[in-house]
PDB file of C-alpha atoms in Angstrom:
ATOM      1  CA  MET A   1      15.828 114.481 102.595  1.00 30.00           C
ATOM      2  CA  LYS A   2      16.549 111.695 105.028  1.00 35.00           C
ATOM      3  CA  PHE A   3      15.004 108.276 105.404  1.00 36.00           C
ATOM      4  CA  ARG A   4      14.878 107.613 109.189  1.00 38.00           C
ATOM      5  CA  SER A   5      15.926 104.166 109.597  1.00 38.00           C
ATOM      6  CA  GLU A   6      17.656 101.899 112.332  1.00 39.00           C
ATOM      7  CA  SER A   7      18.993  99.484 109.758  1.00 39.00           C
ATOM      8  CA  VAL A   8      19.373  99.170 105.870  1.00 39.00           C
ATOM      9  CA  ASP A   9      16.962  96.523 105.774  1.00 39.00           C
ATOM     10  CA  SER A  10      13.735  98.687 106.580  1.00 38.00           C
ATOM     11  CA  TYR A  11      14.620 100.678 103.299  1.00 40.00           C
ATOM     12  CA  TYR A  12      15.469  97.924 101.196  1.00 39.00           C
ATOM     13  CA  LEU A  13      13.505  94.965 102.016  1.00 38.00           C
ATOM     14  CA  ARG A  14       9.861  96.529 101.863  1.00 41.00           C
ATOM     15  CA  SER A  15       8.255  95.181  98.976  1.00 40.00           C
ATOM     16  CA  GLU A  16       7.198  98.349  97.341  1.00 36.00           C
ATOM     17  CA  LEU A  17      10.892  99.562  97.512  1.00 42.00           C
ATOM     18  CA  GLN A  18      12.865  96.439  96.992  1.00 53.00           C
ATOM     19  CA  VAL A  19      14.532  96.130  93.474  1.00 60.00           C
ATOM     20  CA  ALA A  20      15.775  92.821  92.396  1.00 64.00           C
ATOM     21  CA  VAL A  21      17.460  93.382  88.988  1.00 69.00           C
ATOM     22  CA  HIS A  22      18.413  90.355  86.917  1.00 65.00           C
ATOM     23  CA  LEU A  23      21.955  90.680  85.529  1.00 65.00           C
ATOM     24  CA  CYS A  24      24.248  87.998  83.947  1.00 61.00           C
ATOM     25  CA  LYS A  25      27.995  88.079  84.282  1.00 57.00           C
ATOM     26  CA  SER A  26      28.684  90.235  81.283  1.00 56.00           C
ATOM     27  CA  SER A  27      26.435  92.962  82.389  1.00 82.00           C
ATOM     28  CA  THR A  28      27.265  96.395  83.666  1.00 86.00           C
ATOM     29  CA  LEU A  29      25.238  98.301  86.184  1.00 90.00           C
ATOM     30  CA  ASP A  30      23.742 101.498  84.684  1.00 90.00           C
ATOM     31  CA  PHE A  31      23.911 104.507  86.881  1.00 94.00           C
ATOM     32  CA  THR A  32      22.509 108.158  86.099  1.00 94.00           C
ATOM     33  CA  ILE A  33      22.858 111.183  88.211  1.00 95.00           C
ATOM     34  CA  ALA A  34      20.398 113.834  89.083  1.00 96.00           C
ATOM     35  CA  ARG A  35      22.311 117.198  89.540  1.00 95.00           C
ATOM     36  CA  PHE A  36      21.062 120.095  91.688  1.00 96.00           C
ATOM     37  CA  ALA A  37      22.396 123.439  92.627  1.00 94.00           C
ATOM     38  CA  LEU A  38      23.082 124.448  96.129  1.00 88.00           C
ATOM     39  CA  ASN A  39      19.785 126.195  96.402  1.00 90.00           C
ATOM     40  CA  GLY A  40      17.932 123.013  95.354  1.00 90.00           C
ATOM     41  CA  GLU A  41      17.270 123.969  91.672  1.00 94.00           C
ATOM     42  CA  PHE A  42      17.288 121.163  89.508  1.00 95.00           C
ATOM     43  CA  LEU A  43      20.052 121.187  86.705  1.00 95.00           C
ATOM     44  CA  SER A  44      20.234 118.119  84.662  1.00 94.00           C
ATOM     45  CA  MET A  45      20.044 114.375  84.696  1.00 94.00           C
ATOM     46  CA  GLY A  46      22.143 111.992  82.824  1.00 93.00           C
ATOM     47  CA  ARG A  47      25.078 109.777  82.714  1.00 91.00           C
ATOM     48  CA  PRO A  48      27.792 110.242  85.401  1.00 89.00           C
ATOM     49  CA  THR A  49      30.323 112.563  84.317  1.00 86.00           C
ATOM     50  CA  LEU A  50      32.266 112.496  87.510  1.00 86.00           C
ATOM     51  CA  PRO A  51      36.094 112.556  87.615  1.00 83.00           C
ATOM     52  CA  CYS A  52      37.886 109.377  87.939  1.00 82.00           C
ATOM     53  CA  GLN A  53      34.952 107.652  85.757  1.00 86.00           C
ATOM     54  CA  LEU A  54      32.829 107.404  88.996  1.00 90.00           C
ATOM     55  CA  LEU A  55      29.568 105.343  88.654  1.00 91.00           C
ATOM     56  CA  ARG A  56      30.669 104.351  85.073  1.00 90.00           C
ATOM     57  CA  ASN A  57      31.538 100.892  83.571  1.00 88.00           C
ATOM     58  CA  VAL A  58      30.634  99.025  86.903  1.00 90.00           C
ATOM     59  CA  ARG A  59      30.800  95.348  85.828  1.00 86.00           C
ATOM     60  CA  PHE A  60      28.587  92.914  87.515  1.00 85.00           C
ATOM     61  CA  GLY A  61      30.553  90.807  89.768  1.00 82.00           C
ATOM     62  CA  VAL A  62      33.799  92.410  89.746  1.00 85.00           C
ATOM     63  CA  ASN A  63      35.384  93.878  92.716  1.00 90.00           C
ATOM     64  CA  PHE A  64      37.067  97.116  91.741  1.00 86.00           C
ATOM     65  CA  ASN A  65      39.472  99.509  93.800  1.00 91.00           C
ATOM     66  CA  LYS A  66      40.867 102.663  92.093  1.00 90.00           C
ATOM     67  CA  LYS A  67      42.726 105.605  93.431  1.00 92.00           C
ATOM     68  CA  CYS A  68      42.560 109.023  91.721  1.00 90.00           C
ATOM     69  CA  ARG A  69      44.826 111.867  92.172  1.00 92.00           C
ATOM     70  CA  THR A  70      43.905 115.505  92.103  1.00 91.00           C
ATOM     71  CA  THR A  71      44.899 118.551  93.565  1.00 93.00           C
ATOM     72  CA  ALA A  72      43.842 121.339  96.141  1.00 93.00           C
ATOM     73  CA  ALA A  73      43.620 123.859  93.545  1.00 92.00           C
ATOM     74  CA  GLU A  74      41.386 121.801  91.060  1.00 92.00           C
ATOM     75  CA  LEU A  75      39.133 121.076  93.945  1.00 92.00           C
ATOM     76  CA  LEU A  76      38.922 124.684  94.965  1.00 90.00           C
ATOM     77  CA  ASN A  77      37.999 125.707  91.399  1.00 90.00           C
ATOM     78  CA  ALA A  78      35.543 122.907  90.983  1.00 90.00           C
ATOM     79  CA  GLN A  79      31.481 123.592  90.717  1.00 89.00           C
ATOM     80  CA  ILE A  80      29.754 122.712  93.828  1.00 92.00           C
ATOM     81  CA  GLU A  81      26.537 120.487  92.981  1.00 94.00           C
ATOM     82  CA  LEU A  82      24.441 118.125  94.891  1.00 96.00           C
ATOM     83  CA  LEU A  83      24.373 114.809  93.279  1.00 96.00           C
ATOM     84  CA  SER A  84      21.376 112.375  93.570  1.00 96.00           C
ATOM     85  CA  PRO A  85      22.218 108.580  92.097  1.00 95.00           C
ATOM     86  CA  TYR A  86      19.763 106.437  90.506  1.00 94.00           C
ATOM     87  CA  LEU A  87      20.116 102.761  88.936  1.00 92.00           C
ATOM     88  CA  VAL A  88      18.581 102.330  85.564  1.00 89.00           C
ATOM     89  CA  PHE A  89      17.209  98.779  84.780  1.00 84.00           C
ATOM     90  CA  LYS A  90      15.045  96.990  82.188  1.00 79.00           C
ATOM     91  CA  GLU A  91      12.203  94.612  83.235  1.00 76.00           C
ATOM     92  CA  ASP A  92       9.570  93.193  80.189  1.00 78.00           C
ATOM     93  CA  ASN A  93      11.587  95.513  77.745  1.00 81.00           C
ATOM     94  CA  LYS A  94      10.587  98.587  79.751  1.00 82.00           C
ATOM     95  CA  SER A  95      13.261 100.964  81.162  1.00 83.00           C
ATOM     96  CA  PHE A  96      12.952 102.076  84.826  1.00 84.00           C
ATOM     97  CA  ILE A  97      15.119 103.984  87.412  1.00 87.00           C
ATOM     98  CA  HIS A  98      15.442 103.560  91.053  1.00 89.00           C
ATOM     99  CA  ALA A  99      16.753 106.352  93.447  1.00 91.00           C
ATOM    100  CA  LEU A 100      19.759 104.921  95.228  1.00 92.00           C
ATOM    101  CA  PRO A 101      20.400 105.490  99.198  1.00 91.00           C
ATOM    102  CA  VAL A 102      23.738 107.119 100.177  1.00 93.00           C
ATOM    103  CA  ILE A 103      25.361 106.797 103.711  1.00 91.00           C
ATOM    104  CA  VAL A 104      27.654 109.367 104.954  1.00 91.00           C
ATOM    105  CA  LYS A 105      30.552 107.477 106.735  1.00 87.00           C
ATOM    106  CA  SER A 106      32.932 108.696 109.509  1.00 80.00           C
ATOM    107  CA  ALA A 107      36.520 108.062 109.402  1.00 74.00           C
ATOM    108  CA  ASP A 108      36.222 105.688 112.575  1.00 75.00           C
ATOM    109  CA  GLN A 109      33.098 103.840 111.743  1.00 70.00           C
ATOM    110  CA  ASN A 110      33.044 100.123 110.813  1.00 70.00           C
ATOM    111  CA  ILE A 111      30.799  98.874 108.429  1.00 66.00           C
ATOM    112  CA  LYS A 112      28.128  97.655 110.915  1.00 68.00           C
ATOM    113  CA  GLU A 113      28.177 101.190 112.297  1.00 70.00           C
ATOM    114  CA  VAL A 114      27.706 102.610 108.865  1.00 69.00           C
ATOM    115  CA  LEU A 115      24.746 100.312 108.111  1.00 69.00           C
ATOM    116  CA  ARG A 116      22.649 101.596 110.986  1.00 73.00           C
ATOM    117  CA  GLN A 117      22.981 105.331 109.943  1.00 74.00           C
ATOM    118  CA  GLN A 118      20.211 107.254 108.587  1.00 79.00           C
ATOM    119  CA  LEU A 119      20.089 107.253 104.723  1.00 85.00           C
ATOM    120  CA  VAL A 120      20.187 110.259 102.484  1.00 88.00           C
ATOM    121  CA  ARG A 121      19.657 110.901  99.003  1.00 91.00           C
ATOM    122  CA  LYS A 122      22.227 113.244  97.783  1.00 94.00           C
ATOM    123  CA  PHE A 123      25.942 113.465  98.096  1.00 96.00           C
ATOM    124  CA  PHE A 124      28.388 116.269  96.714  1.00 95.00           C
ATOM    125  CA  LEU A 125      32.168 115.801  95.295  1.00 94.00           C
ATOM    126  CA  VAL A 126      33.425 119.007  96.769  1.00 93.00           C
ATOM    127  CA  ASP A 127      32.064 121.778  98.999  1.00 91.00           C
ATOM    128  CA  ASN A 128      34.078 125.214  98.316  1.00 86.00           C
ATOM    129  CA  VAL A 129      31.365 127.365  99.516  1.00 83.00           C
ATOM    130  CA  SER A 130      30.529 126.757 103.298  1.00 80.00           C
ATOM    131  CA  GLY A 131      34.275 127.185 104.468  1.00 75.00           C
ATOM    132  CA  PHE A 132      34.602 130.667 104.399  1.00 72.00           C
ATOM    133  CA  LYS A 133      34.728 132.468 107.758  1.00 70.00           C
ATOM    134  CA  ALA A 134      31.976 135.147 108.775  1.00 70.00           C
ATOM    135  CA  LEU A 135      34.187 138.107 110.254  1.00 64.00           C
ATOM    136  CA  PRO A 136      32.634 140.628 112.279  1.00 71.00           C
ATOM    137  CA  ILE A 137      32.368 144.205 111.334  1.00 72.00           C
ATOM    138  CA  PHE A 138      33.304 146.408 114.385  1.00 68.00           C
ATOM    139  CA  MET A 139      31.199 149.459 113.381  1.00 68.00           C
ATOM    140  CA  ASN A 140      28.027 147.305 113.695  1.00 71.00           C
ATOM    141  CA  SER A 141      26.612 143.907 114.514  1.00 70.00           C
ATOM    142  CA  ARG A 142      27.009 142.765 110.878  1.00 75.00           C
ATOM    143  CA  PHE A 143      29.418 140.279 109.625  1.00 69.00           C
ATOM    144  CA  MET A 144      31.194 139.808 106.265  1.00 65.00           C
ATOM    145  CA  LYS A 145      32.676 136.992 104.337  1.00 69.00           C
ATOM    146  CA  ALA A 146      36.038 136.440 104.620  1.00 67.00           C
ATOM    147  CA  SER A 147      38.339 136.789 101.455  1.00 65.00           C
ATOM    148  CA  GLU A 148      40.160 133.480 101.542  1.00 80.00           C
ATOM    149  CA  ILE A 149      38.474 130.119 102.408  1.00 81.00           C
ATOM    150  CA  SER A 150      39.536 128.469 105.539  1.00 82.00           C
ATOM    151  CA  VAL A 151      38.319 124.705 105.066  1.00 88.00           C
ATOM    152  CA  LEU A 152      37.027 122.939 102.048  1.00 92.00           C
ATOM    153  CA  ARG A 153      35.139 119.690 102.184  1.00 93.00           C
ATOM    154  CA  TYR A 154      35.714 116.973  99.710  1.00 95.00           C
ATOM    155  CA  MET A 155      34.558 113.352  98.995  1.00 96.00           C
ATOM    156  CA  LYS A 156      37.708 111.321 100.076  1.00 95.00           C
ATOM    157  CA  SER A 157      36.068 108.045  98.992  1.00 94.00           C
ATOM    158  CA  LEU A 158      33.226 106.456  97.414  1.00 95.00           C
ATOM    159  CA  THR A 159      32.122 102.853  97.841  1.00 93.00           C
ATOM    160  CA  ILE A 160      29.256 101.014  95.731  1.00 94.00           C
ATOM    161  CA  LEU A 161      28.198  98.215  97.864  1.00 91.00           C
ATOM    162  CA  VAL A 162      26.190  95.743  95.940  1.00 90.00           C
ATOM    163  CA  ASN A 163      24.250  92.736  97.645  1.00 85.00           C
ATOM    164  CA  VAL A 164      24.106  89.875  95.239  1.00 83.00           C
ATOM    165  CA  GLN A 165      21.247  87.207  95.870  1.00 76.00           C
ATOM    166  CA  SER A 166      22.058  83.591  95.313  1.00 70.00           C
ATOM    167  CA  GLY A 167      19.913  80.586  95.359  1.00 68.00           C
ATOM    168  CA  LYS A 168      16.792  80.677  93.390  1.00 68.00           C
ATOM    169  CA  ASP A 169      17.274  84.362  92.981  1.00 63.00           C
ATOM    170  CA  HIS A 170      20.815  83.814  91.632  1.00 66.00           C
ATOM    171  CA  GLY A 171      22.064  86.713  89.050  1.00 67.00           C
ATOM    172  CA  LYS A 172      19.752  89.315  91.000  1.00 77.00           C
ATOM    173  CA  ILE A 173      20.818  92.089  93.091  1.00 82.00           C
ATOM    174  CA  PHE A 174      19.346  94.535  95.615  1.00 81.00           C
ATOM    175  CA  ALA A 175      19.523  98.341  94.808  1.00 84.00           C
ATOM    176  CA  PRO A 176      23.208  99.170  95.413  1.00 90.00           C
ATOM    177  CA  LEU A 177      24.183 101.310  98.449  1.00 91.00           C
ATOM    178  CA  LEU A 178      26.653 104.239  97.968  1.00 94.00           C
ATOM    179  CA  ILE A 179      28.880 104.868 100.840  1.00 94.00           C
ATOM    180  CA  VAL A 180      30.691 108.292 100.936  1.00 95.00           C
ATOM    181  CA  GLU A 181      33.256 109.600 103.246  1.00 95.00           C
ATOM    182  CA  TYR A 182      34.430 113.335 103.317  1.00 95.00           C
ATOM    183  CA  ASP A 183      37.606 114.907 104.360  1.00 95.00           C
ATOM    184  CA  GLU A 184      38.953 118.363 104.793  1.00 94.00           C
ATOM    185  CA  LEU A 185      41.395 120.510 103.270  1.00 94.00           C
ATOM    186  CA  THR A 186      42.742 123.884 104.767  1.00 91.00           C
ATOM    187  CA  TYR A 187      44.008 127.056 103.661  1.00 89.00           C
ATOM    188  CA  GLN A 188      47.585 125.737 104.056  1.00 92.00           C
ATOM    189  CA  ASP A 189      46.751 122.828 101.526  1.00 92.00           C
ATOM    190  CA  PHE A 190      45.748 125.548  99.115  1.00 90.00           C
ATOM    191  CA  LEU A 191      49.046 127.361  99.319  1.00 90.00           C
ATOM    192  CA  ASP A 192      50.847 124.315  98.909  1.00 93.00           C
ATOM    193  CA  ASN A 193      48.524 123.007  96.264  1.00 93.00           C
ATOM    194  CA  SER A 194      48.620 119.740  97.963  1.00 93.00           C
ATOM    195  CA  ASP A 195      47.969 116.286  96.042  1.00 94.00           C
ATOM    196  CA  VAL A 196      44.692 114.923  96.952  1.00 94.00           C
ATOM    197  CA  VAL A 197      43.685 111.130  96.557  1.00 94.00           C
ATOM    198  CA  ILE A 198      40.115 110.044  96.087  1.00 94.00           C
ATOM    199  CA  ASP A 199      39.470 106.234  96.954  1.00 94.00           C
ATOM    200  CA  TYR A 200      36.897 104.473  94.793  1.00 94.00           C
ATOM    201  CA  LYS A 201      35.671 101.087  95.409  1.00 93.00           C
ATOM    202  CA  VAL A 202      33.084  98.691  93.981  1.00 92.00           C
ATOM    203  CA  THR A 203      32.237  95.739  96.342  1.00 90.00           C
ATOM    204  CA  PHE A 204      29.965  92.896  95.445  1.00 88.00           C
ATOM    205  CA  ILE A 205      28.712  90.989  98.594  1.00 85.00           C
ATOM    206  CA  LEU A 206      26.811  87.179  98.200  1.00 77.00           C
ATOM    207  CA  LYS A 207      23.596  87.503 100.370  1.00 60.00           C
ATOM    208  CA  ASP A 208      24.304  84.206 101.959  1.00 54.00           C
ATOM    209  CA  ASN A 209      26.597  80.900 101.856  1.00 44.00           C
ATOM    210  CA  ASP A 210      24.457  79.318  99.240  1.00 42.00           C
ATOM    211  CA  ILE A 211      26.722  80.315  96.383  1.00 38.00           C
ATOM    212  CA  ASP A 212      25.561  79.700  92.776  1.00 38.00           C
ATOM    213  CA  TYR A 213      28.565  79.414  90.350  1.00 34.00           C
ATOM    214  CA  ASN A 214      26.585  81.389  87.731  1.00 36.00           C
ATOM    215  CA  VAL A 215      27.287  84.345  89.876  1.00 37.00           C
ATOM    216  CA  GLU A 216      30.983  84.792  89.547  1.00 39.00           C
ATOM    217  CA  VAL A 217      32.658  87.411  91.799  1.00 40.00           C
ATOM    218  CA  LYS A 218      35.853  88.190  90.277  1.00 42.00           C
ATOM    219  CA  LYS A 219      39.032  88.965  91.773  1.00 40.00           C
ATOM    220  CA  LYS A 220      39.726  92.841  92.811  1.00 44.00           C
ATOM    221  CA  ILE A 221      41.212  95.086  89.906  1.00 44.00           C
ATOM    222  CA  THR A 222      43.412  97.993  91.358  1.00 46.00           C
ATOM    223  CA  ALA A 223      44.403 100.975  89.336  1.00 50.00           C
ATOM    224  CA  ILE A 224      45.670 104.477  90.000  1.00 51.00           C
ATOM    225  CA  GLU A 225      44.721 107.292  87.758  1.00 55.00           C
ATOM    226  CA  GLU A 226      44.922 110.841  87.554  1.00 58.00           C
ATOM    227  CA  ILE A 227      41.839 112.811  87.392  1.00 57.00           C
TER     228      ILE A 227
END
């Protein structure tokens, strides 16, 4: 499912879709994930249980950068799922969830080009299904699936981009944007069981230069973690 858009603002800033969640410096952003099978079947919905603690313990105002190490073999054996992210928030003592937009970034794109792309609703950690070649059967016009995978796509990086409001709306945010970049592993990577690094970032951006010091954007925290 795609939202056709010439800019991110057309999705965010319509009043019926805009989410301005009031947070204080000690708050954490509460994400939840809906999981779907490859055929679209709904599997579950709940707190993220992704590797590297992705989308967990995201503190308001803290820019974060973490690199997680895994292997080609672990990705090959992972279960493919389509993931739809949501933000959970409270207003007037009532709980709400809001679907979050996802952008798939190419390696050669800058941030302005990325923000002009179409928005999607789902992403995946690993695709170890579609990378098998179809081999022709010479006795007829049919094809058979190759016994070994040729290419595996995986999520190389995940960036959570949060636009923080200032001025009279200080302490509020627009719905976070998830930027995903994919990469590929080859059959040789599986033979070598190559190391794979997943880059995870959380970036808070002030909406304008009218900085209210009740919103403290703290210095970046960097860590390296094994999945």
